[in-house]
Tab-separated table of C-alpha atoms in Angstrom:
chain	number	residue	atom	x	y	z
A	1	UNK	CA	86.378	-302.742	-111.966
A	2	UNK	CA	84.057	-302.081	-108.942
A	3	UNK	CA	83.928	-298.122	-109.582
A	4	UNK	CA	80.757	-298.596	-111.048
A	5	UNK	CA	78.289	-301.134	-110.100
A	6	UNK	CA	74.590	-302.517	-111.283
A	7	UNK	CA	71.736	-304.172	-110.028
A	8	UNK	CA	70.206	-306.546	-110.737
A	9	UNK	CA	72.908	-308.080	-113.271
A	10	UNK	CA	70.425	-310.032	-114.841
A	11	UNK	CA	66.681	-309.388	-115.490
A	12	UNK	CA	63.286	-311.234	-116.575
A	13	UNK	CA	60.284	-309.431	-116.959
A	14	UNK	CA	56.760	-309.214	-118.743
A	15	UNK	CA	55.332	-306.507	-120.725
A	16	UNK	CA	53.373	-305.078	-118.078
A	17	UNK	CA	55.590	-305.251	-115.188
A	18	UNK	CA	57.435	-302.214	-113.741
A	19	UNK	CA	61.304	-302.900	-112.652
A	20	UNK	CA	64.044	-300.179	-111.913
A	21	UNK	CA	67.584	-300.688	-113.398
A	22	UNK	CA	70.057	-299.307	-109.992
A	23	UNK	CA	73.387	-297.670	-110.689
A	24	UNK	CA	75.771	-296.139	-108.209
A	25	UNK	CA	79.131	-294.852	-108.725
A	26	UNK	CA	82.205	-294.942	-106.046
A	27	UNK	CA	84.941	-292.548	-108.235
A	28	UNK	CA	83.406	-289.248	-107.096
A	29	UNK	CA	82.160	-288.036	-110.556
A	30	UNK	CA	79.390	-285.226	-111.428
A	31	UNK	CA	78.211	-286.798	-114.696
A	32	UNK	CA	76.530	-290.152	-115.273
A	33	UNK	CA	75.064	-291.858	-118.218
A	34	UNK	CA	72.414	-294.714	-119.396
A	35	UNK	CA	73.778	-296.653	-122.556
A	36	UNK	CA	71.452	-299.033	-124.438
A	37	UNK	CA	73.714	-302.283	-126.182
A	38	UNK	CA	71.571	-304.732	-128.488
A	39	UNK	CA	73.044	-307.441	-130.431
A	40	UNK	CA	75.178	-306.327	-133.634
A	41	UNK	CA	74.486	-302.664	-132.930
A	42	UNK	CA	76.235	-299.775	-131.572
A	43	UNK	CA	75.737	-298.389	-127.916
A	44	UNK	CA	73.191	-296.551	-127.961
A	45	UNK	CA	73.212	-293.136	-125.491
A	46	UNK	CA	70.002	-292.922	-123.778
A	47	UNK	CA	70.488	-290.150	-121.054
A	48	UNK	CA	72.845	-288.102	-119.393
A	49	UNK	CA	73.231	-286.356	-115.975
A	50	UNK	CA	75.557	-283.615	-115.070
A	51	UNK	CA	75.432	-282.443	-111.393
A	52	UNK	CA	71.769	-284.429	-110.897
A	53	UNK	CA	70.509	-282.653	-113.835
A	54	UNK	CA	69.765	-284.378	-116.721
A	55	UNK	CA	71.394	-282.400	-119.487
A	56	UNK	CA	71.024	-285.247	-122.532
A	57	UNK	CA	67.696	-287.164	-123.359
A	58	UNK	CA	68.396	-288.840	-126.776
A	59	UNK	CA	64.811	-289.603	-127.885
A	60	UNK	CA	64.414	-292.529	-125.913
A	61	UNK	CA	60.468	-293.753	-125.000
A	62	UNK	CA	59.087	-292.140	-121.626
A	63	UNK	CA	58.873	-296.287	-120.629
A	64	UNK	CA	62.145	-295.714	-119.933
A	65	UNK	CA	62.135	-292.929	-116.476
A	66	UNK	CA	65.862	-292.154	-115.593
A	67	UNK	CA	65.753	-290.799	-112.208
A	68	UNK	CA	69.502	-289.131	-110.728
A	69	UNK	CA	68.807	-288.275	-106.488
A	70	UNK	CA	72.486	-287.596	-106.264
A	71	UNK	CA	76.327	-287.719	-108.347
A	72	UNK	CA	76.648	-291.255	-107.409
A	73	UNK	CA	73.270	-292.572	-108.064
A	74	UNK	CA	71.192	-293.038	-111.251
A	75	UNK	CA	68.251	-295.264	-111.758
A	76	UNK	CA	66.132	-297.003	-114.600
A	77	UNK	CA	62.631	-297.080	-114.364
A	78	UNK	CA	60.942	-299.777	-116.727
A	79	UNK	CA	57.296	-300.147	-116.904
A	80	UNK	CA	55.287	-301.454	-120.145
A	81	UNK	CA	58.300	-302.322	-122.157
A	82	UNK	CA	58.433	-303.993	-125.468
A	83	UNK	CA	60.005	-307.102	-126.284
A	84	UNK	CA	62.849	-305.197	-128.624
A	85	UNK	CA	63.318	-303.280	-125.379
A	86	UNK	CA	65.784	-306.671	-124.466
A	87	UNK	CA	69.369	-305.777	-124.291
A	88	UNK	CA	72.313	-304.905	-122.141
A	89	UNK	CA	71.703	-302.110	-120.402
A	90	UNK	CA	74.989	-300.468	-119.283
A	91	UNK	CA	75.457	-297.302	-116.719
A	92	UNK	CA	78.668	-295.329	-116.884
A	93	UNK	CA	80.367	-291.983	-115.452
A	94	UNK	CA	82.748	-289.640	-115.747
A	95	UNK	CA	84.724	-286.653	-113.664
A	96	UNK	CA	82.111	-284.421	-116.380
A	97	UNK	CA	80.141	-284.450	-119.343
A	98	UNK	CA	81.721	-280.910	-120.776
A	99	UNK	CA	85.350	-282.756	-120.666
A	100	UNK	CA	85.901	-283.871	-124.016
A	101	UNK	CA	88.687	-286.154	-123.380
A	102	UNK	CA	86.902	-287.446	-120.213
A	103	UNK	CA	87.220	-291.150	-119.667
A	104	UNK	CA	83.750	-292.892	-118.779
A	105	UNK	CA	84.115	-295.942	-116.941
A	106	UNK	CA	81.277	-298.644	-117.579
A	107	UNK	CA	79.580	-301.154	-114.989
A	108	UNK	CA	79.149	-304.276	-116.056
A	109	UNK	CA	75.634	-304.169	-117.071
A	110	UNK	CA	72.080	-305.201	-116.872
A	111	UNK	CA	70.948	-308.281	-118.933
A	112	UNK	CA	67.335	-307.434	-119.749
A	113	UNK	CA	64.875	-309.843	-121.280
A	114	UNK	CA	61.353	-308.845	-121.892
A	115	UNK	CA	58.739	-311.519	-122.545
B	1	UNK	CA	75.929	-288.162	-140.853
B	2	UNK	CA	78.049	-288.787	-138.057
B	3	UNK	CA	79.301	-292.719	-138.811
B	4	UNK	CA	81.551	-294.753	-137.464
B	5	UNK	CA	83.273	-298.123	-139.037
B	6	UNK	CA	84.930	-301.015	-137.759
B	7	UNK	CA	86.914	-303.886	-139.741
B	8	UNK	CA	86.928	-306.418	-139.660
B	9	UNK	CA	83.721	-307.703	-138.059
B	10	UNK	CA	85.355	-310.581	-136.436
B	11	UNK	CA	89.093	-312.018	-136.519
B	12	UNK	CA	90.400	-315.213	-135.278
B	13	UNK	CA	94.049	-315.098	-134.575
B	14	UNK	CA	96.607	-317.575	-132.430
B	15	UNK	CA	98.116	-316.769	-129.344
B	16	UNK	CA	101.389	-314.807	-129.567
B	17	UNK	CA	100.054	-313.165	-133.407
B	18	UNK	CA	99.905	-309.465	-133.593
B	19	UNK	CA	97.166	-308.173	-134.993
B	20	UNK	CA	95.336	-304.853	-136.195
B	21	UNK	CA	91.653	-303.191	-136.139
B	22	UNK	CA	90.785	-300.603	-138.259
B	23	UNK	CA	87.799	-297.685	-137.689
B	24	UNK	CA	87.164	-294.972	-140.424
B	25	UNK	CA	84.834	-292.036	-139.278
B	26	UNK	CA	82.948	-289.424	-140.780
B	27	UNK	CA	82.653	-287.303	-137.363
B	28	UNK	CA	82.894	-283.738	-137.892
B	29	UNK	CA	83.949	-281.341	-136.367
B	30	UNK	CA	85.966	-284.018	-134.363
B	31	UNK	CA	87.645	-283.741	-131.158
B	32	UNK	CA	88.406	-287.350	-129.881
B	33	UNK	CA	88.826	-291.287	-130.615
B	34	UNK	CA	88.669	-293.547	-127.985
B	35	UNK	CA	88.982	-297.711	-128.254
B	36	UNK	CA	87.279	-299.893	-125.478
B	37	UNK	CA	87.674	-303.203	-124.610
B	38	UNK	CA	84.310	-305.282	-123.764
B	39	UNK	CA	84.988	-308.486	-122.373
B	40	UNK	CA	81.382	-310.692	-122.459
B	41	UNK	CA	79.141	-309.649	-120.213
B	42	UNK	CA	81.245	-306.776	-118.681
B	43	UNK	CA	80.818	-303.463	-119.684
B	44	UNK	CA	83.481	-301.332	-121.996
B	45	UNK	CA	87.240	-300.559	-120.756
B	46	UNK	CA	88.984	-297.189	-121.670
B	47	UNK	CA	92.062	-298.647	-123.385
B	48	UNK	CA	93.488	-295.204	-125.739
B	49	UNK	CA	92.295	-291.918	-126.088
B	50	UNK	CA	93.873	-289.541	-128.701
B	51	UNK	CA	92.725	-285.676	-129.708
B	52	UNK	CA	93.077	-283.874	-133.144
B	53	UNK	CA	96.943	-283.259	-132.265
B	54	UNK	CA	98.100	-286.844	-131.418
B	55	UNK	CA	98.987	-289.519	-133.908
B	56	UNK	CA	99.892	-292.622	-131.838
B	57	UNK	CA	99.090	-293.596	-127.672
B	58	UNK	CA	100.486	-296.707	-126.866
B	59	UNK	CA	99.121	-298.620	-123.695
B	60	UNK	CA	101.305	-301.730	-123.237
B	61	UNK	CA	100.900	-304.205	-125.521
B	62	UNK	CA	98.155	-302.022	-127.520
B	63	UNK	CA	99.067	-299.213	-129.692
B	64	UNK	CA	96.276	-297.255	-131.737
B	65	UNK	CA	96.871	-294.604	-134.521
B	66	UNK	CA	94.906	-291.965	-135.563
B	67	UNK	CA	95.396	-289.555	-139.105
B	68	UNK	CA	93.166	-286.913	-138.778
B	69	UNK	CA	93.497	-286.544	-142.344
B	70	UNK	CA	91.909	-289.364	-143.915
B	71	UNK	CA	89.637	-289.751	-140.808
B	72	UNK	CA	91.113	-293.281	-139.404
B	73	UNK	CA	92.080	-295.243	-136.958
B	74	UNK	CA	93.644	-298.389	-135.951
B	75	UNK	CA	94.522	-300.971	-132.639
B	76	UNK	CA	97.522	-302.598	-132.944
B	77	UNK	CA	97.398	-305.423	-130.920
B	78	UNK	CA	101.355	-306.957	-130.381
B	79	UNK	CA	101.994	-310.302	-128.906
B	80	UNK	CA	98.891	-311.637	-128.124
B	81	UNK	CA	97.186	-313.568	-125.509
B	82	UNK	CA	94.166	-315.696	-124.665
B	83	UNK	CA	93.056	-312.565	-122.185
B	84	UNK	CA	92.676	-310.165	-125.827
B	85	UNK	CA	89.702	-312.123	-126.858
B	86	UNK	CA	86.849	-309.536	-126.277
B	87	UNK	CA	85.326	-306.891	-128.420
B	88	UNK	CA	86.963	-303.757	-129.567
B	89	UNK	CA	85.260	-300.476	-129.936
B	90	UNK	CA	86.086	-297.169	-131.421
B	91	UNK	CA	84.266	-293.998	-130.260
B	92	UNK	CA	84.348	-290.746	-131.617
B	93	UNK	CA	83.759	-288.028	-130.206
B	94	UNK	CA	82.846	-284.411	-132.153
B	95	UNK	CA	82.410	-280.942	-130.923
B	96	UNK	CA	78.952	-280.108	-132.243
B	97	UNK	CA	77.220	-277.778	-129.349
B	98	UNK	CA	75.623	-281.378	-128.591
B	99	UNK	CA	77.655	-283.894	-126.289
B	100	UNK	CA	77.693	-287.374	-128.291
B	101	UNK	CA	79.850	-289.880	-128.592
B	102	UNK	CA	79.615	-291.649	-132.007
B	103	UNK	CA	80.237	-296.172	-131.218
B	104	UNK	CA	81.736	-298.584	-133.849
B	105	UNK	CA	79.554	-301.592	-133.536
B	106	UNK	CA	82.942	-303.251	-132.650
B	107	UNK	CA	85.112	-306.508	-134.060
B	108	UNK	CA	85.298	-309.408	-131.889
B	109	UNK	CA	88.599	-310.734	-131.462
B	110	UNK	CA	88.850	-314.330	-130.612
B	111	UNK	CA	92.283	-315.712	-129.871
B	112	UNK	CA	93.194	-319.305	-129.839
B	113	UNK	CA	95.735	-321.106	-128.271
């Protein structure tokens, strides 16, 4: 359960503020990954990093700035978001992206309003 | 296109019922299915992962099948208790030179004492 944590958990913020999503890992994995989860629709991948190196950006707006300093670390940075930009925001990693039966293991998410 | 369905939506079952999910796919070429369990508010748990090659993976009281064949799935949920309520997701998982995973958009089980 605390392999994977987030911060902030929950998350209020205006149009034009800027606000970074925090994820670190304790397992010890290379890859990490930014899921999007809104209401009645599927997660959404956003990005993925393999070894620091972001090997997966899934069309998602440059608002949204994934930044990966090491294997256990992976940021969100927010700035001029939209309103339809609210949703769970979830971080997850595994031992690495190129295992096909790798298990990911999720944090528990950020709740993200935008007003 | 890669698609992947879950039935039903929601279910509402009493405590102690078995029950079953269902998820057809259209993935292909596929390599994996995986079902998660999402409590509120928490992210997704690993329950089952099966390849091409395995039919059934049991992990206690949940058992999921997979025919490769016809391109579905099911949880088998035995015996259950208050703690199942949550939301259960299928993932596939194809092996396209691009890595993806394919989500369900889930079906909320609710169970009632």
């Amino acid at each position: 359960e605390t392999g994977v944590t987030q911060t902030p958990r929950h998350l209020v913020m205006g149009m034009t503020n800027k606000k970074s999503l925090k994820c670190e890992q304790h397992l010890g994995h290379n890859a990490m990954y930014w899921y999007k989860q809104s209401a009645k629709k599927p997660l959404e991948l956003m990005f993925v990093y393999n070894f620091k190196e972001q090997t997966e950006n899934n069309s998602v707006p440059s608002r949204f700035s994934p930044e990966c300093p090491n294997s256990s670390h992976l940021f969100l940075h927010l700035h001029t978001l939209q309103p339809e930009d609210s949703a769970l925001y979830l971080c997850a990693s595994s031992q690495d992206w190129r295992g096909r039966t790798d298990t990911q293991y999720f944090g528990p998410g950020t709740r993200l309003t935008v007003l | 296109k890669n698609q992947v369905e879950q039935s039903p939506q929601s279910l509402i079952i009493l405590e102690g019922k078995n029950c079953t999910l269902q998820c057809n796919y259209t993935v292909s070429p596929f390599s994996n299915l995986r079902w998660y369990k999402q409590d509120t508010g928490r992210g997704p748990v690993s329950l089952t992962i099966m390849t091409f090659s395995e039919n059934t993976k049991s992990n206690g009281r949940y058992t999921a099948t997979l025919d490769a064949d016809t391109k579905q799935s099911s949880l088998h949920i035995t015996a259950s208790q208050l703690s199942d309520s949550a939301s259960y997701i299928c993932v596939v998982s194809g092996t396209s030179g691009t890595y993806k995973y394919i989500f369900g958009t889930g079906t909320r089980l609710k169970v009632l004492a």
